[in-house]
Amino acid sequence: MRNLWIFISKYNAFFLFIIFLTLSYVLLVKNNSYQRASVWNSSNQVIGLAYERVNQFTSYLVLGRANDSLAAENARLRNQLKSSFFDNKIKQKSVIDTVTQQQYTYIEARVVNNSIHQKNNYITINRGKKQGIQKGMGVICSSGIVGIILNVSENYSTIQSLLHSDTRISASVNGNIGSLVWGEGNYNPQLAILKDIPNHVILKKGERVVTSGFSLFPSGLEIGKVTHTDIISGDSFLNIQVSLATNFATLQYVYVVNNLLSNEQQLLEAQNKIE
Amino acid sequence: MGGIFLKNCIRFIILICLQVFLLKNIGYYNLTIPYLYILFILLLPFGIPNWLLFFFAFFTGLTVDVFYDTLGLHAAACTVLAFVRIIYISVTVQRDGFDNEPVPSLGIMGFRWFIFYATILTFFHHLVLFTFETFRLSEFNYTFMRVISSSIFTVFLILLAEFVFFRKKIR
């Protein structure tokens, strides 16, 4: 013990140096956003891998429910197959389809990290730049919409979930277009608020809320159902509560929507700003 | 003893004011930025205990950080500066030979010793400062150029300050 003390006091300059340098390094990383970001970035790759490993095990626990939802989706898709429709047309003619052009393609992805209890929730999926995912794409799942791609790395992407106070999604109910928001006093992961629908519109309980097609999603995708409407006095817009069709708590597989024509649209719209 | 303390206090205030109000606005683009305030740490007396030296260096760095909005950056650089100062002094100065002279200034230690002292310490301070500011090694060439050119400017200012203010007082 005494020898240790002598050793420390003999080289006290070195030990003091280490102590003060560590202290200032901690201050530097904690208080400066740039340095903190570069430390976090290098550790994110490691954390993403760890989350995926843990998720491999936890995914077994919700396997039953995931199978149910996949089976339900299969059934629904089967309903839309051409072979499941009875052809009652009398006159038939074949049309070579040069008019329609594919606008949306879908990339399937698996959720490796998910949160629903934060004020701003994010989801991580195991698809990234290599699989063709870009920032700003929409994300849906078999039952509803999920969110918007926020950041993309080589093999992973993070989604700004619908359950995020900055997310605005253009939605339509009965042909009236409003914007869907979450947060602002409502932190229930199963409810969202639909805004900007004027007062004179009469809505019934259980009315379907779907995407409008103005934003990143194809039009007509189900978002949820109206559960409650009320009029705020002095406001000319309704306050509509929507119960979301997506169950964020058990989210397992999602689809990233790739709008093949979005570049063209954005270029055209950018010209409006220039003029 | 009180005289030394008071003199260092005044020197600290003047150098910090000079740094944050005047020298912060002087510089050749982003390439050459002078950091004259390290002269305070350079001129602390020989007899100062190590822990006090580290504390003063850390505190000086922190003060500058508060004005520059880079909490911890200058503190880290000044801590390295204090460590290099301890090593350099223990290597070059014989304990018994200079015991009665309290301050490592130009007037006492002579021009040759002082210019090496100032150059080496300034270089290490700037190296740590700019490397931590960039925080990656990929742009090392550019960072190193900044270190060299800023060091030259700072050493020039240190020598200027020594010649103008401190030499006369001692003689």
Coordinates of C-alpha atoms in Angstrom, one line a residue:
Chain A
M1 CA 0.0 0.0 0.0
R2 CA 2.8 2.4 1.0
N3 CA 4.7 1.5 -2.2
L4 CA 1.7 2.2 -4.3
W5 CA 1.4 5.6 -2.6
I6 CA 5.0 6.4 -3.3
F7 CA 4.6 5.3 -6.9
I8 CA 1.6 7.5 -7.4
S9 CA 3.2 10.6 -5.8
K10 CA 6.4 10.1 -7.7
Y11 CA 4.6 10.2 -11.0
N12 CA 1.9 12.5 -9.9
A13 CA 2.2 14.7 -13.0
F14 CA 1.2 11.8 -15.2
F15 CA -1.7 10.8 -13.1
L16 CA -3.0 14.4 -12.8
F17 CA -2.6 14.7 -16.6
I18 CA -4.7 11.7 -17.2
I19 CA -7.4 12.9 -14.7
F20 CA -7.7 16.4 -16.2
L21 CA -7.5 15.2 -19.8
T22 CA -10.3 12.7 -19.2
L23 CA -12.3 15.4 -17.5
S24 CA -12.0 17.8 -20.4
Y25 CA -12.6 15.0 -23.0
V26 CA -15.8 14.2 -21.3
L27 CA -16.8 17.9 -21.3
L28 CA -15.9 18.2 -24.9
V29 CA -17.9 15.2 -26.1
K30 CA -20.9 15.9 -23.8
N31 CA -21.3 19.6 -24.7
N32 CA -20.4 19.9 -28.3
S33 CA -22.8 18.5 -30.8
Y34 CA -20.3 17.9 -33.6
Q35 CA -17.9 15.8 -31.5
R36 CA -20.8 14.0 -29.9
A37 CA -22.2 13.1 -33.3
S38 CA -18.9 11.7 -34.5
V39 CA -18.5 9.5 -31.4
W40 CA -22.1 8.3 -31.7
N41 CA -21.8 7.5 -35.4
S42 CA -18.8 5.2 -34.9
S43 CA -20.7 3.3 -32.2
N44 CA -24.0 3.1 -34.1
Q45 CA -22.8 0.4 -36.4
V46 CA -22.0 -1.8 -33.3
I47 CA -25.3 -1.0 -31.7
G48 CA -27.3 -1.8 -34.8
L49 CA -25.7 -5.2 -34.9
A50 CA -26.4 -5.9 -31.3
Y51 CA -30.0 -4.9 -31.7
E52 CA -30.4 -7.3 -34.6
R53 CA -28.9 -10.2 -32.5
V54 CA -31.3 -9.5 -29.7
N55 CA -34.2 -9.2 -32.1
Q56 CA -33.5 -12.6 -33.6
F57 CA -34.4 -14.1 -30.2
T58 CA -37.3 -11.8 -29.3
S59 CA -38.9 -12.3 -32.7
Y60 CA -39.8 -15.8 -31.6
L61 CA -42.0 -14.5 -28.9
V62 CA -44.3 -12.7 -31.3
L63 CA -44.1 -15.3 -34.0
G64 CA -47.7 -16.4 -33.6
R65 CA -49.1 -13.0 -34.0
A66 CA -46.7 -12.2 -36.9
N67 CA -47.9 -15.4 -38.7
D68 CA -51.6 -14.4 -38.1
S69 CA -51.1 -11.0 -39.6
L70 CA -49.2 -12.5 -42.6
A71 CA -51.9 -15.0 -43.2
A72 CA -54.5 -12.3 -43.0
E73 CA -52.5 -10.3 -45.5
N74 CA -52.1 -13.3 -47.8
A75 CA -55.9 -13.8 -47.7
R76 CA -56.5 -10.2 -48.6
L77 CA -54.1 -10.3 -51.4
R78 CA -55.6 -13.5 -52.7
N79 CA -58.9 -11.7 -52.8
Q80 CA -57.4 -9.3 -55.2
L81 CA -56.0 -11.9 -57.6
K82 CA -57.5 -12.0 -61.0
S83 CA -58.3 -15.7 -60.6
S84 CA -60.6 -15.0 -57.6
F85 CA -62.9 -12.8 -59.6
F86 CA -65.7 -14.1 -61.7
D87 CA -65.4 -12.6 -65.1
N88 CA -68.9 -11.5 -66.1
K89 CA -67.9 -9.3 -69.0
I90 CA -69.6 -10.3 -72.2
K91 CA -67.5 -8.6 -74.8
Q92 CA -63.7 -9.1 -74.4
K93 CA -60.9 -7.4 -76.1
S94 CA -57.2 -7.6 -75.3
V95 CA -55.4 -4.3 -74.5
I96 CA -51.7 -3.9 -74.8
D97 CA -50.9 -1.8 -71.9
T98 CA -48.7 1.1 -72.9
V99 CA -50.8 3.7 -71.0
T100 CA -50.1 2.6 -67.5
Q101 CA -46.7 2.6 -66.1
Q102 CA -45.6 1.3 -62.8
Q103 CA -45.3 4.1 -60.2
Y104 CA -44.7 2.4 -56.9
T105 CA -42.4 -0.5 -56.0
Y106 CA -42.1 -2.0 -52.5
I107 CA -39.1 -3.2 -50.6
E108 CA -39.8 -5.5 -47.7
A109 CA -37.8 -5.0 -44.5
R110 CA -37.7 -6.3 -41.0
V111 CA -38.0 -4.2 -37.9
V112 CA -34.9 -4.6 -35.7
N113 CA -35.5 -1.8 -33.2
N114 CA -38.7 -0.1 -32.3
S115 CA -40.0 2.3 -29.7
I116 CA -43.5 3.4 -28.9
H117 CA -43.3 5.0 -25.5
Q118 CA -41.1 8.0 -26.2
K119 CA -42.3 11.5 -27.1
N120 CA -40.6 11.0 -30.5
N121 CA -40.4 7.4 -31.6
Y122 CA -38.1 5.9 -34.2
I123 CA -37.9 2.5 -35.8
T124 CA -34.8 0.8 -37.2
I125 CA -35.1 -1.6 -40.1
N126 CA -32.5 -4.0 -41.7
R127 CA -32.5 -2.4 -45.2
G128 CA -30.3 0.5 -46.3
K129 CA -28.6 2.2 -49.1
K130 CA -27.4 -1.1 -50.6
Q131 CA -31.0 -2.2 -51.0
G132 CA -32.1 1.0 -52.7
I133 CA -33.6 2.9 -49.8
Q134 CA -33.4 6.6 -49.8
K135 CA -34.2 9.4 -47.3
G136 CA -37.8 10.5 -47.4
M137 CA -39.4 7.3 -48.6
G138 CA -42.7 6.3 -47.0
V139 CA -43.0 3.1 -45.0
I140 CA -46.2 1.0 -44.7
C141 CA -47.1 -2.3 -43.1
S142 CA -49.7 -4.9 -43.9
S143 CA -52.4 -3.1 -41.9
G144 CA -51.6 0.6 -42.2
I145 CA -48.9 3.2 -42.5
V146 CA -45.8 3.3 -40.4
G147 CA -43.7 6.4 -41.1
I148 CA -41.1 8.1 -43.2
I149 CA -37.4 7.1 -43.7
L150 CA -35.2 9.5 -41.8
N151 CA -31.6 8.3 -42.0
V152 CA -30.0 5.7 -44.2
S153 CA -26.7 3.8 -43.6
E154 CA -25.2 1.0 -45.7
N155 CA -27.4 -1.8 -44.3
Y156 CA -29.8 -0.1 -41.9
S157 CA -32.3 2.7 -42.0
T158 CA -34.1 4.6 -39.3
I159 CA -37.8 5.5 -39.7
Q160 CA -39.4 8.6 -38.2
S161 CA -42.4 6.8 -36.9
L162 CA -46.0 8.1 -37.2
L163 CA -45.7 8.4 -33.4
H164 CA -43.4 11.4 -33.7
S165 CA -44.3 15.0 -32.9
D166 CA -42.9 16.2 -36.2
T167 CA -44.6 13.8 -38.5
R168 CA -47.4 15.2 -40.7
I169 CA -49.2 12.9 -43.1
S170 CA -51.8 14.0 -45.6
A171 CA -54.9 12.0 -45.0
S172 CA -58.4 12.1 -46.4
V173 CA -61.7 11.1 -44.9
N174 CA -64.8 11.1 -47.1
G175 CA -62.9 13.1 -49.7
N176 CA -61.9 15.9 -47.3
I177 CA -58.2 16.3 -47.0
G178 CA -56.5 17.0 -43.7
S179 CA -53.2 16.3 -42.0
L180 CA -52.6 13.6 -39.5
V181 CA -50.5 14.4 -36.4
W182 CA -49.5 12.7 -33.2
G183 CA -48.2 14.1 -30.0
E184 CA -49.4 17.5 -28.7
G185 CA -50.9 16.1 -25.5
N186 CA -51.8 12.7 -27.0
Y187 CA -49.2 10.1 -26.4
N188 CA -51.3 7.0 -26.8
P189 CA -49.6 4.8 -29.5
Q190 CA -53.0 3.7 -30.8
L191 CA -54.5 7.2 -31.4
A192 CA -53.7 10.1 -33.7
I193 CA -55.4 13.4 -34.4
L194 CA -56.7 14.5 -37.8
K195 CA -56.6 18.2 -38.3
D196 CA -57.6 20.8 -40.9
I197 CA -61.0 19.2 -41.7
P198 CA -63.5 22.1 -41.7
N199 CA -66.4 22.3 -39.3
H200 CA -69.3 21.8 -41.7
V201 CA -68.2 18.3 -42.6
I202 CA -70.3 15.7 -40.9
L203 CA -68.5 12.6 -39.9
K204 CA -69.8 9.3 -38.5
K205 CA -68.0 7.2 -36.0
G206 CA -66.0 4.4 -37.7
E207 CA -65.5 6.2 -40.9
R208 CA -62.3 5.1 -42.8
V209 CA -59.4 7.5 -42.9
V210 CA -57.1 6.8 -45.8
T211 CA -54.0 8.4 -47.4
S212 CA -54.6 11.2 -49.8
G213 CA -51.9 10.5 -52.4
F214 CA -50.4 14.0 -51.9
S215 CA -47.5 12.8 -49.8
L216 CA -45.2 9.8 -50.2
F217 CA -47.8 7.1 -50.0
P218 CA -50.1 5.8 -52.7
S219 CA -53.6 7.1 -52.3
G220 CA -56.3 5.0 -50.6
L221 CA -54.1 3.2 -48.1
E222 CA -55.9 2.6 -44.8
I223 CA -54.7 4.7 -41.8
G224 CA -57.4 4.1 -39.3
K225 CA -61.0 4.8 -38.2
V226 CA -62.6 7.9 -36.8
T227 CA -63.4 7.3 -33.1
H228 CA -64.4 10.7 -31.9
T229 CA -65.0 14.1 -33.3
D230 CA -65.5 17.4 -31.5
I231 CA -65.6 21.1 -32.3
I232 CA -63.3 23.4 -30.4
S233 CA -65.0 26.6 -29.7
G234 CA -63.7 29.5 -31.7
D235 CA -61.9 27.2 -34.1
S236 CA -63.1 26.6 -37.7
F237 CA -61.6 23.1 -37.9
L238 CA -62.8 19.8 -36.4
N239 CA -60.7 17.9 -33.9
I240 CA -60.9 14.3 -35.0
Q241 CA -59.5 11.4 -33.1
V242 CA -58.4 8.5 -35.2
S243 CA -57.7 5.0 -33.9
L244 CA -54.7 3.8 -36.0
A245 CA -54.9 0.6 -37.9
T246 CA -51.2 -0.1 -37.4
N247 CA -50.3 -1.9 -34.2
F248 CA -46.9 -0.3 -33.5
A249 CA -46.2 -2.5 -30.5
T250 CA -46.0 -5.7 -32.5
L251 CA -44.5 -4.3 -35.7
Q252 CA -42.4 -7.0 -37.4
Y253 CA -42.3 -6.6 -41.2
V254 CA -42.7 -3.4 -43.1
Y255 CA -42.7 -2.3 -46.7
V256 CA -40.8 0.7 -47.9
V257 CA -42.6 2.5 -50.7
N258 CA -40.5 3.6 -53.6
N259 CA -42.2 6.2 -55.8
L260 CA -40.5 5.9 -59.2
L261 CA -42.0 9.2 -60.4
S262 CA -41.1 11.3 -57.3
N263 CA -37.9 12.7 -58.8
E264 CA -39.8 14.0 -61.8
Q265 CA -42.5 15.5 -59.6
Q266 CA -40.0 17.2 -57.3
L267 CA -38.0 18.6 -60.3
L268 CA -41.2 20.1 -61.7
E269 CA -42.3 21.5 -58.3
A270 CA -38.8 23.0 -57.7
Q271 CA -39.3 25.1 -60.9
N272 CA -42.3 26.8 -59.3
K273 CA -40.1 28.1 -56.5
I274 CA -37.4 29.5 -58.9
E275 CA -39.9 31.5 -60.9
Chain B
M1 CA 4.4 35.4 -2.3
G2 CA 1.4 37.8 -2.3
G3 CA 3.1 39.9 -5.0
I4 CA 3.5 36.9 -7.3
F5 CA -0.1 35.9 -6.8
L6 CA -1.4 39.4 -7.6
K7 CA 0.9 39.8 -10.6
N8 CA -0.4 36.5 -12.0
C9 CA -4.0 37.4 -11.4
I10 CA -3.6 40.7 -13.3
R11 CA -1.7 38.9 -16.1
F12 CA -4.5 36.3 -16.3
I13 CA -7.3 38.9 -16.6
I14 CA -5.4 41.0 -19.2
L15 CA -4.5 38.0 -21.4
I16 CA -8.0 36.5 -21.3
C17 CA -9.5 39.9 -22.2
L18 CA -7.0 40.3 -25.0
Q19 CA -7.7 36.8 -26.3
V20 CA -11.5 36.9 -26.3
F21 CA -12.1 40.5 -27.2
L22 CA -9.3 41.3 -29.6
L23 CA -7.4 38.2 -30.9
K24 CA -10.6 36.2 -31.4
N25 CA -11.3 38.5 -34.4
I26 CA -7.8 38.4 -35.8
G27 CA -6.7 35.6 -38.1
Y28 CA -5.8 34.7 -41.6
Y29 CA -9.0 33.0 -42.7
N30 CA -9.3 29.8 -40.8
L31 CA -5.6 29.0 -41.2
T32 CA -3.7 31.1 -38.8
I33 CA -5.4 31.8 -35.4
P34 CA -3.3 33.2 -32.5
Y35 CA -3.9 31.9 -29.0
L36 CA -1.8 34.3 -26.9
Y37 CA -3.6 33.4 -23.6
I38 CA -1.3 30.3 -23.1
L39 CA 1.4 32.8 -22.1
F40 CA -0.2 32.9 -18.7
I41 CA 0.5 29.1 -18.2
L42 CA 4.0 29.6 -19.7
L43 CA 4.9 32.3 -17.2
L44 CA 3.7 30.6 -14.0
P45 CA 6.6 30.3 -11.5
F46 CA 8.9 27.3 -11.4
G47 CA 8.1 26.4 -7.8
I48 CA 4.4 25.8 -8.4
P49 CA 3.1 22.3 -7.4
N50 CA 2.0 20.1 -10.1
W51 CA -1.6 19.8 -9.0
L52 CA -1.9 23.6 -8.8
L53 CA -0.4 24.0 -12.3
F54 CA -2.9 21.5 -13.7
F55 CA -5.7 23.2 -12.0
F56 CA -4.7 26.6 -13.3
A57 CA -4.2 25.3 -16.8
F58 CA -7.6 23.5 -16.8
F59 CA -9.3 26.6 -15.4
T60 CA -7.7 28.9 -18.0
G61 CA -8.8 26.6 -20.8
L62 CA -12.3 26.5 -19.4
T63 CA -12.5 30.2 -19.2
V64 CA -11.5 30.6 -22.8
D65 CA -13.9 27.8 -23.7
V66 CA -16.8 29.7 -22.2
F67 CA -16.1 32.6 -24.5
Y68 CA -15.5 30.5 -27.5
D69 CA -18.5 28.2 -27.0
T70 CA -16.4 25.0 -27.2
L71 CA -16.6 23.7 -23.7
G72 CA -13.7 21.3 -23.0
L73 CA -11.7 21.9 -26.1
H74 CA -9.2 24.5 -24.8
A75 CA -9.3 22.8 -21.4
A76 CA -8.0 19.6 -23.0
A77 CA -5.3 21.5 -24.9
C78 CA -4.2 23.4 -21.8
T79 CA -4.0 20.2 -19.8
V80 CA -1.6 18.8 -22.4
L81 CA 0.3 22.1 -22.4
A82 CA 0.8 21.8 -18.6
F83 CA 2.0 18.2 -18.9
V84 CA 4.5 19.1 -21.6
R85 CA 5.7 22.1 -19.5
I86 CA 6.4 19.8 -16.6
I87 CA 8.4 17.4 -18.7
Y88 CA 10.3 20.1 -20.6
I89 CA 11.3 22.0 -17.4
S90 CA 12.4 18.8 -15.6
V91 CA 14.6 17.9 -18.6
T92 CA 16.2 21.3 -19.3
V93 CA 16.4 23.1 -16.0
Q94 CA 18.8 21.9 -13.2
R95 CA 17.0 22.2 -9.9
D96 CA 19.8 23.7 -7.9
G97 CA 21.1 26.0 -10.5
F98 CA 17.9 28.1 -10.9
D99 CA 16.2 27.7 -7.6
N100 CA 16.3 31.4 -6.7
E101 CA 14.8 32.5 -10.0
P102 CA 11.1 32.1 -9.7
V103 CA 9.7 32.7 -13.3
P104 CA 10.5 31.1 -16.6
S105 CA 10.6 34.4 -18.5
L106 CA 12.7 35.7 -21.3
G107 CA 14.6 38.1 -19.1
I108 CA 15.8 35.5 -16.7
M109 CA 16.2 32.4 -18.8
G110 CA 17.8 34.0 -21.9
F111 CA 16.6 34.2 -25.4
R112 CA 17.7 30.8 -26.6
W113 CA 16.1 28.8 -23.8
F114 CA 12.9 30.8 -23.9
I115 CA 12.3 30.6 -27.7
F116 CA 12.6 26.8 -27.6
Y117 CA 10.4 26.6 -24.5
A118 CA 7.7 28.8 -26.1
T119 CA 7.8 27.0 -29.5
I120 CA 7.6 23.5 -28.2
L121 CA 4.8 24.2 -25.7
T122 CA 2.8 26.3 -28.2
F123 CA 3.2 23.5 -30.8
F124 CA 1.8 20.8 -28.5
H125 CA -1.0 23.0 -27.4
H126 CA -2.1 23.9 -30.9
L127 CA -1.7 20.3 -32.1
V128 CA -4.1 19.0 -29.5
L129 CA -6.4 22.0 -30.0
F130 CA -6.8 21.7 -33.7
T131 CA -6.9 17.9 -33.7
F132 CA -9.7 17.8 -31.2
E133 CA -11.5 20.5 -33.0
T134 CA -11.4 18.6 -36.3
F135 CA -12.0 15.3 -34.4
R136 CA -10.9 13.0 -37.2
L137 CA -7.5 12.1 -38.7
S138 CA -8.6 12.1 -42.3
E139 CA -7.9 15.8 -42.8
F140 CA -4.6 15.6 -41.0
N141 CA -2.5 17.5 -43.6
Y142 CA -4.8 20.5 -43.5
T143 CA -4.9 20.4 -39.7
F144 CA -1.2 20.2 -39.4
M145 CA -0.8 23.2 -41.7
R146 CA -3.1 25.1 -39.4
V147 CA -1.1 24.0 -36.4
I148 CA 2.3 25.1 -37.9
S149 CA 1.1 28.5 -39.1
S150 CA -0.9 29.3 -36.0
S151 CA 2.1 28.3 -33.8
I152 CA 4.3 30.7 -35.7
F153 CA 1.9 33.5 -35.2
T154 CA 1.4 32.7 -31.5
V155 CA 5.1 32.5 -30.8
F156 CA 5.7 35.8 -32.5
L157 CA 3.0 37.4 -30.3
I158 CA 4.5 35.8 -27.2
L159 CA 8.0 37.1 -28.0
L160 CA 6.6 40.5 -28.8
A161 CA 4.7 40.6 -25.4
E162 CA 7.9 39.5 -23.6
F163 CA 10.1 42.1 -25.2
V164 CA 7.6 44.9 -24.6
F165 CA 6.3 44.2 -21.1
F166 CA 8.2 41.8 -19.0
R167 CA 11.9 42.3 -19.8
K168 CA 12.2 45.8 -18.5
K169 CA 10.6 45.1 -15.2
I170 CA 13.1 42.5 -14.2
R171 CA 16.3 44.4 -15.2

